[in-house]
Amino acid sequence: MIPASNKSSTGTVSDICSDYLCGLCPYDLLRNTSGNQGPCPKLHSEEAKQLYDESLPTSPEISVINEHLRSLEEALSARDRKVKEAKLWLTPLTDDTDETKKIKDRIERYEHDISKYELRRDTPHQDIIAQHDIIKSQSRICERLQQSMQTSSATARHQRQVSICGVCGCYVDHGLSNERKSLHEKPGGVHDAYIKIASKVAEIKNAK
């Protein structure tokens, strides 16, 4: 890092952002985007950057490039976790899920009870009258369960029209026009920021 004797007048060595010294701070890139993480907790000192740039050619030992690389890779790892979690959330419901099977089983049981009652509805016994109330209740539950399945099915269909961008972790709605879908790729956005971060990581690794 910068020699202790050459501290910035506005902060100590440990306060200074190594990413800023190397010219690419993820906090700055993501500012004013949907991936905004707030201000960088480290100091962005133009004075320190100028001193670093001037000293680096003759004092390569002060290089913070490895620290910078770790920081950028951490940003990409955080992005990858976000993508993984989002894809998991978008996993569509299918007819083979345990919850759907339980709903189907309950509907079948209730429909069976209802059909048995329909065969005996003319029998004027009190137990049948009592059963009538139970069956009416089960019938209403059956309707609600069917509505629940229809809602789940509609949700699954909607979810299958949405994907996660592997570059920036944003949701992409395939029901939109191509022009609208590509808006998240515009310069200065979160997609563009992660492309720059990944490009910088590749550049640093290739230079080693």
PDB file of C-alpha atoms in Angstrom:
ATOM      1  CA  MET A   1       0.000   0.000   0.000  1.00  0.00           C
ATOM      2  CA  ILE A   2       1.025   3.673   0.122  1.00  0.00           C
ATOM      3  CA  PRO A   3       3.923   4.198   2.576  1.00  0.00           C
ATOM      4  CA  ALA A   4       2.758   5.383   5.993  1.00  0.00           C
ATOM      5  CA  SER A   5       4.902   8.496   5.646  1.00  0.00           C
ATOM      6  CA  ASN A   6       2.827   9.475   2.624  1.00  0.00           C
ATOM      7  CA  LYS A   7      -0.632   9.393   4.172  1.00  0.00           C
ATOM      8  CA  SER A   8      -3.429  11.379   2.585  1.00  0.00           C
ATOM      9  CA  SER A   9      -4.216  14.582   4.421  1.00  0.00           C
ATOM     10  CA  THR A  10      -7.828  13.424   4.597  1.00  0.00           C
ATOM     11  CA  GLY A  11      -7.354   9.896   5.962  1.00  0.00           C
ATOM     12  CA  THR A  12      -5.016   7.110   7.034  1.00  0.00           C
ATOM     13  CA  VAL A  13      -3.703   4.339   4.791  1.00  0.00           C
ATOM     14  CA  SER A  14      -6.275   1.822   6.069  1.00  0.00           C
ATOM     15  CA  ASP A  15      -9.095   4.260   5.276  1.00  0.00           C
ATOM     16  CA  ILE A  16      -8.275   4.440   1.580  1.00  0.00           C
ATOM     17  CA  CYS A  17     -10.221   2.361  -0.953  1.00  0.00           C
ATOM     18  CA  SER A  18      -7.844   0.085  -2.863  1.00  0.00           C
ATOM     19  CA  ASP A  19     -10.476  -0.327  -5.580  1.00  0.00           C
ATOM     20  CA  TYR A  20     -10.524   3.425  -6.120  1.00  0.00           C
ATOM     21  CA  LEU A  21      -6.723   3.493  -6.299  1.00  0.00           C
ATOM     22  CA  CYS A  22      -6.914   0.884  -9.063  1.00  0.00           C
ATOM     23  CA  GLY A  23      -9.571   2.852 -10.912  1.00  0.00           C
ATOM     24  CA  LEU A  24     -12.672   0.686 -10.458  1.00  0.00           C
ATOM     25  CA  CYS A  25     -14.754   0.716  -7.284  1.00  0.00           C
ATOM     26  CA  PRO A  26     -17.856  -1.541  -7.375  1.00  0.00           C
ATOM     27  CA  TYR A  27     -19.708   0.854  -5.082  1.00  0.00           C
ATOM     28  CA  ASP A  28     -19.251   3.646  -7.627  1.00  0.00           C
ATOM     29  CA  LEU A  29     -20.236   1.420 -10.545  1.00  0.00           C
ATOM     30  CA  LEU A  30     -23.436   0.283  -8.868  1.00  0.00           C
ATOM     31  CA  ARG A  31     -24.456   3.707  -7.647  1.00  0.00           C
ATOM     32  CA  ASN A  32     -27.731   4.922  -9.201  1.00  0.00           C
ATOM     33  CA  THR A  33     -28.567   1.378 -10.368  1.00  0.00           C
ATOM     34  CA  SER A  34     -30.950  -1.261  -9.034  1.00  0.00           C
ATOM     35  CA  GLY A  35     -27.897  -2.890  -7.439  1.00  0.00           C
ATOM     36  CA  ASN A  36     -26.964   0.211  -5.437  1.00  0.00           C
ATOM     37  CA  GLN A  37     -25.111  -0.775  -2.247  1.00  0.00           C
ATOM     38  CA  GLY A  38     -24.816   2.713  -0.853  1.00  0.00           C
ATOM     39  CA  PRO A  39     -21.613   4.742  -0.509  1.00  0.00           C
ATOM     40  CA  CYS A  40     -18.247   3.023  -0.336  1.00  0.00           C
ATOM     41  CA  PRO A  41     -17.149   2.616   3.307  1.00  0.00           C
ATOM     42  CA  LYS A  42     -13.576   3.464   2.303  1.00  0.00           C
ATOM     43  CA  LEU A  43     -12.093   6.842   1.429  1.00  0.00           C
ATOM     44  CA  HIS A  44     -11.884   7.916  -2.215  1.00  0.00           C
ATOM     45  CA  SER A  45      -8.988  10.336  -2.168  1.00  0.00           C
ATOM     46  CA  GLU A  46      -7.810  11.828  -5.438  1.00  0.00           C
ATOM     47  CA  GLU A  47      -4.634  12.913  -3.664  1.00  0.00           C
ATOM     48  CA  ALA A  48      -3.908   9.328  -2.570  1.00  0.00           C
ATOM     49  CA  LYS A  49      -4.673   7.969  -6.048  1.00  0.00           C
ATOM     50  CA  GLN A  50      -2.317  10.448  -7.676  1.00  0.00           C
ATOM     51  CA  LEU A  51       0.431   9.543  -5.204  1.00  0.00           C
ATOM     52  CA  TYR A  52      -0.206   5.833  -5.786  1.00  0.00           C
ATOM     53  CA  ASP A  53      -0.043   6.199  -9.578  1.00  0.00           C
ATOM     54  CA  GLU A  54       3.179   8.194  -9.345  1.00  0.00           C
ATOM     55  CA  SER A  55       4.856   5.809  -6.890  1.00  0.00           C
ATOM     56  CA  LEU A  56       3.825   2.456  -8.389  1.00  0.00           C
ATOM     57  CA  PRO A  57       6.318   2.349 -11.317  1.00  0.00           C
ATOM     58  CA  THR A  58       9.316   2.698  -9.002  1.00  0.00           C
ATOM     59  CA  SER A  59       7.820   0.961  -5.951  1.00  0.00           C
ATOM     60  CA  PRO A  60       5.866  -2.070  -7.212  1.00  0.00           C
ATOM     61  CA  GLU A  61       5.747  -3.468  -3.684  1.00  0.00           C
ATOM     62  CA  ILE A  62       3.027  -0.949  -2.792  1.00  0.00           C
ATOM     63  CA  SER A  63       0.674  -2.465  -5.369  1.00  0.00           C
ATOM     64  CA  VAL A  64      -2.820  -3.226  -4.103  1.00  0.00           C
ATOM     65  CA  ILE A  65      -3.845  -5.098  -7.244  1.00  0.00           C
ATOM     66  CA  ASN A  66      -4.336  -8.406  -5.394  1.00  0.00           C
ATOM     67  CA  GLU A  67      -6.561  -6.732  -2.831  1.00  0.00           C
ATOM     68  CA  HIS A  68      -8.448  -5.113  -5.697  1.00  0.00           C
ATOM     69  CA  LEU A  69      -8.872  -8.485  -7.422  1.00  0.00           C
ATOM     70  CA  ARG A  70     -10.253 -10.067  -4.250  1.00  0.00           C
ATOM     71  CA  SER A  71     -12.723  -7.224  -3.870  1.00  0.00           C
ATOM     72  CA  LEU A  72     -13.975  -7.566  -7.445  1.00  0.00           C
ATOM     73  CA  GLU A  73     -14.275 -11.338  -7.126  1.00  0.00           C
ATOM     74  CA  GLU A  74     -16.281 -10.892  -3.922  1.00  0.00           C
ATOM     75  CA  ALA A  75     -18.651  -8.605  -5.833  1.00  0.00           C
ATOM     76  CA  LEU A  76     -19.097 -11.283  -8.509  1.00  0.00           C
ATOM     77  CA  SER A  77     -19.592 -13.991  -5.871  1.00  0.00           C
ATOM     78  CA  ALA A  78     -22.325 -11.902  -4.231  1.00  0.00           C
ATOM     79  CA  ARG A  79     -23.915 -11.532  -7.673  1.00  0.00           C
ATOM     80  CA  ASP A  80     -23.758 -15.304  -8.211  1.00  0.00           C
ATOM     81  CA  ARG A  81     -25.479 -15.949  -4.881  1.00  0.00           C
ATOM     82  CA  LYS A  82     -28.205 -13.496  -5.822  1.00  0.00           C
ATOM     83  CA  VAL A  83     -28.715 -15.249  -9.181  1.00  0.00           C
ATOM     84  CA  LYS A  84     -28.863 -18.669  -7.509  1.00  0.00           C
ATOM     85  CA  GLU A  85     -31.418 -17.532  -4.921  1.00  0.00           C
ATOM     86  CA  ALA A  86     -33.542 -15.813  -7.569  1.00  0.00           C
ATOM     87  CA  LYS A  87     -33.554 -18.900  -9.804  1.00  0.00           C
ATOM     88  CA  LEU A  88     -34.550 -21.042  -6.834  1.00  0.00           C
ATOM     89  CA  TRP A  89     -37.431 -18.678  -6.104  1.00  0.00           C
ATOM     90  CA  LEU A  90     -38.563 -18.926  -9.726  1.00  0.00           C
ATOM     91  CA  THR A  91     -38.610 -22.725  -9.736  1.00  0.00           C
ATOM     92  CA  PRO A  92     -42.080 -23.389 -11.175  1.00  0.00           C
ATOM     93  CA  LEU A  93     -44.737 -25.428  -9.436  1.00  0.00           C
ATOM     94  CA  THR A  94     -45.543 -28.709 -11.179  1.00  0.00           C
ATOM     95  CA  ASP A  95     -48.226 -31.334 -10.822  1.00  0.00           C
ATOM     96  CA  ASP A  96     -45.649 -33.571  -9.144  1.00  0.00           C
ATOM     97  CA  THR A  97     -45.016 -31.372  -6.109  1.00  0.00           C
ATOM     98  CA  ASP A  98     -45.986 -32.792  -2.710  1.00  0.00           C
ATOM     99  CA  GLU A  99     -48.292 -29.858  -2.012  1.00  0.00           C
ATOM    100  CA  THR A 100     -50.174 -30.342  -5.274  1.00  0.00           C
ATOM    101  CA  LYS A 101     -50.543 -34.078  -4.595  1.00  0.00           C
ATOM    102  CA  LYS A 102     -51.961 -33.355  -1.139  1.00  0.00           C
ATOM    103  CA  ILE A 103     -54.485 -30.940  -2.615  1.00  0.00           C
ATOM    104  CA  LYS A 104     -55.513 -33.478  -5.256  1.00  0.00           C
ATOM    105  CA  ASP A 105     -55.920 -36.210  -2.629  1.00  0.00           C
ATOM    106  CA  ARG A 106     -58.126 -33.991  -0.473  1.00  0.00           C
ATOM    107  CA  ILE A 107     -60.263 -33.026  -3.465  1.00  0.00           C
ATOM    108  CA  GLU A 108     -60.723 -36.699  -4.385  1.00  0.00           C
ATOM    109  CA  ARG A 109     -61.717 -37.608  -0.813  1.00  0.00           C
ATOM    110  CA  TYR A 110     -64.212 -34.781  -0.572  1.00  0.00           C
ATOM    111  CA  GLU A 111     -65.689 -35.535  -3.978  1.00  0.00           C
ATOM    112  CA  HIS A 112     -66.063 -39.183  -2.945  1.00  0.00           C
ATOM    113  CA  ASP A 113     -67.878 -38.163   0.244  1.00  0.00           C
ATOM    114  CA  ILE A 114     -70.102 -35.812  -1.712  1.00  0.00           C
ATOM    115  CA  SER A 115     -71.020 -38.509  -4.231  1.00  0.00           C
ATOM    116  CA  LYS A 116     -71.881 -40.949  -1.406  1.00  0.00           C
ATOM    117  CA  TYR A 117     -74.143 -38.380   0.155  1.00  0.00           C
ATOM    118  CA  GLU A 118     -75.850 -37.668  -3.155  1.00  0.00           C
ATOM    119  CA  LEU A 119     -76.824 -41.357  -3.340  1.00  0.00           C
ATOM    120  CA  ARG A 120     -78.357 -41.258   0.155  1.00  0.00           C
ATOM    121  CA  ARG A 121     -79.789 -37.734   0.252  1.00  0.00           C
ATOM    122  CA  ASP A 122     -83.418 -38.948   0.217  1.00  0.00           C
ATOM    123  CA  THR A 123     -82.953 -40.990   3.392  1.00  0.00           C
ATOM    124  CA  PRO A 124     -84.624 -38.959   6.152  1.00  0.00           C
ATOM    125  CA  HIS A 125     -82.350 -39.958   9.028  1.00  0.00           C
ATOM    126  CA  GLN A 126     -80.829 -37.434  11.387  1.00  0.00           C
ATOM    127  CA  ASP A 127     -77.328 -38.746  10.814  1.00  0.00           C
ATOM    128  CA  ILE A 128     -77.734 -38.119   7.107  1.00  0.00           C
ATOM    129  CA  ILE A 129     -79.009 -34.608   7.794  1.00  0.00           C
ATOM    130  CA  ALA A 130     -75.958 -33.984   9.955  1.00  0.00           C
ATOM    131  CA  GLN A 131     -73.762 -35.430   7.256  1.00  0.00           C
ATOM    132  CA  HIS A 132     -75.393 -33.064   4.801  1.00  0.00           C
ATOM    133  CA  ASP A 133     -73.966 -30.082   6.705  1.00  0.00           C
ATOM    134  CA  ILE A 134     -70.527 -31.681   6.771  1.00  0.00           C
ATOM    135  CA  ILE A 135     -70.621 -32.445   3.071  1.00  0.00           C
ATOM    136  CA  LYS A 136     -71.715 -28.898   2.264  1.00  0.00           C
ATOM    137  CA  SER A 137     -68.699 -27.641   4.188  1.00  0.00           C
ATOM    138  CA  GLN A 138     -66.431 -30.122   2.422  1.00  0.00           C
ATOM    139  CA  SER A 139     -67.861 -29.027  -0.912  1.00  0.00           C
ATOM    140  CA  ARG A 140     -66.919 -25.419  -0.193  1.00  0.00           C
ATOM    141  CA  ILE A 141     -63.429 -26.508   0.844  1.00  0.00           C
ATOM    142  CA  CYS A 142     -63.175 -28.542  -2.347  1.00  0.00           C
ATOM    143  CA  GLU A 143     -63.995 -25.455  -4.406  1.00  0.00           C
ATOM    144  CA  ARG A 144     -61.379 -23.432  -2.557  1.00  0.00           C
ATOM    145  CA  LEU A 145     -58.760 -26.126  -3.113  1.00  0.00           C
ATOM    146  CA  GLN A 146     -59.535 -26.220  -6.823  1.00  0.00           C
ATOM    147  CA  GLN A 147     -59.223 -22.442  -6.970  1.00  0.00           C
ATOM    148  CA  SER A 148     -55.917 -22.725  -5.121  1.00  0.00           C
ATOM    149  CA  MET A 149     -54.617 -25.219  -7.686  1.00  0.00           C
ATOM    150  CA  GLN A 150     -55.726 -22.984 -10.552  1.00  0.00           C
ATOM    151  CA  THR A 151     -53.974 -20.007  -8.949  1.00  0.00           C
ATOM    152  CA  SER A 152     -50.800 -22.047  -8.431  1.00  0.00           C
ATOM    153  CA  SER A 153     -50.937 -23.215 -12.036  1.00  0.00           C
ATOM    154  CA  ALA A 154     -51.362 -19.644 -13.295  1.00  0.00           C
ATOM    155  CA  THR A 155     -48.473 -18.515 -11.097  1.00  0.00           C
ATOM    156  CA  ALA A 156     -46.282 -21.295 -12.464  1.00  0.00           C
ATOM    157  CA  ARG A 157     -47.093 -20.311 -16.041  1.00  0.00           C
ATOM    158  CA  HIS A 158     -46.213 -16.702 -15.256  1.00  0.00           C
ATOM    159  CA  GLN A 159     -42.999 -17.732 -13.540  1.00  0.00           C
ATOM    160  CA  ARG A 160     -41.892 -19.734 -16.558  1.00  0.00           C
ATOM    161  CA  GLN A 161     -42.077 -16.513 -18.620  1.00  0.00           C
ATOM    162  CA  VAL A 162     -39.508 -14.864 -16.365  1.00  0.00           C
ATOM    163  CA  SER A 163     -35.806 -15.671 -16.195  1.00  0.00           C
ATOM    164  CA  ILE A 164     -32.804 -14.361 -14.316  1.00  0.00           C
ATOM    165  CA  CYS A 165     -30.002 -12.550 -16.128  1.00  0.00           C
ATOM    166  CA  GLY A 166     -26.781 -14.398 -15.329  1.00  0.00           C
ATOM    167  CA  VAL A 167     -24.736 -11.223 -15.741  1.00  0.00           C
ATOM    168  CA  CYS A 168     -26.500  -8.917 -13.298  1.00  0.00           C
ATOM    169  CA  GLY A 169     -29.126 -10.995 -11.495  1.00  0.00           C
ATOM    170  CA  CYS A 170     -32.046  -8.913 -12.781  1.00  0.00           C
ATOM    171  CA  TYR A 171     -35.405 -10.464 -13.647  1.00  0.00           C
ATOM    172  CA  VAL A 172     -36.126 -10.600 -17.380  1.00  0.00           C
ATOM    173  CA  ASP A 173     -39.802 -10.766 -18.357  1.00  0.00           C
ATOM    174  CA  HIS A 174     -40.074 -12.586 -21.689  1.00  0.00           C
ATOM    175  CA  GLY A 175     -43.562 -11.223 -22.143  1.00  0.00           C
ATOM    176  CA  LEU A 176     -42.077  -7.816 -22.926  1.00  0.00           C
ATOM    177  CA  SER A 177     -40.807  -6.623 -26.286  1.00  0.00           C
ATOM    178  CA  ASN A 178     -37.136  -7.184 -27.105  1.00  0.00           C
ATOM    179  CA  GLU A 179     -36.566  -3.461 -26.737  1.00  0.00           C
ATOM    180  CA  ARG A 180     -38.033  -3.425 -23.233  1.00  0.00           C
ATOM    181  CA  LYS A 181     -36.191  -6.620 -22.256  1.00  0.00           C
ATOM    182  CA  SER A 182     -32.848  -5.116 -23.263  1.00  0.00           C
ATOM    183  CA  LEU A 183     -33.346  -1.921 -21.247  1.00  0.00           C
ATOM    184  CA  HIS A 184     -31.517  -3.411 -18.271  1.00  0.00           C
ATOM    185  CA  GLU A 185     -28.426  -3.747 -20.492  1.00  0.00           C
ATOM    186  CA  LYS A 186     -28.182  -0.013 -21.141  1.00  0.00           C
ATOM    187  CA  PRO A 187     -24.841   1.715 -20.348  1.00  0.00           C
ATOM    188  CA  GLY A 188     -24.582   2.918 -16.776  1.00  0.00           C
ATOM    189  CA  GLY A 189     -26.966   0.290 -15.442  1.00  0.00           C
ATOM    190  CA  VAL A 190     -26.378  -2.663 -13.139  1.00  0.00           C
ATOM    191  CA  HIS A 191     -25.870  -5.043 -16.100  1.00  0.00           C
ATOM    192  CA  ASP A 192     -23.174  -2.789 -17.543  1.00  0.00           C
ATOM    193  CA  ALA A 193     -21.545  -2.485 -14.103  1.00  0.00           C
ATOM    194  CA  TYR A 194     -21.121  -6.239 -13.694  1.00  0.00           C
ATOM    195  CA  ILE A 195     -19.772  -6.573 -17.234  1.00  0.00           C
ATOM    196  CA  LYS A 196     -17.082  -4.033 -16.332  1.00  0.00           C
ATOM    197  CA  ILE A 197     -16.280  -5.831 -13.082  1.00  0.00           C
ATOM    198  CA  ALA A 198     -15.971  -9.209 -14.829  1.00  0.00           C
ATOM    199  CA  SER A 199     -13.880  -7.640 -17.592  1.00  0.00           C
ATOM    200  CA  LYS A 200     -11.521  -6.083 -15.040  1.00  0.00           C
ATOM    201  CA  VAL A 201     -11.111  -9.412 -13.235  1.00  0.00           C
ATOM    202  CA  ALA A 202     -10.195 -11.113 -16.519  1.00  0.00           C
ATOM    203  CA  GLU A 203      -7.781  -8.302 -17.368  1.00  0.00           C
ATOM    204  CA  ILE A 204      -5.962  -8.584 -14.025  1.00  0.00           C
ATOM    205  CA  LYS A 205      -5.700 -12.373 -14.239  1.00  0.00           C
ATOM    206  CA  ASN A 206      -4.440 -12.273 -17.827  1.00  0.00           C
ATOM    207  CA  ALA A 207      -1.760  -9.768 -16.847  1.00  0.00           C
ATOM    208  CA  LYS A 208      -0.292 -12.096 -14.207  1.00  0.00           C
TER     209      LYS A 208
END
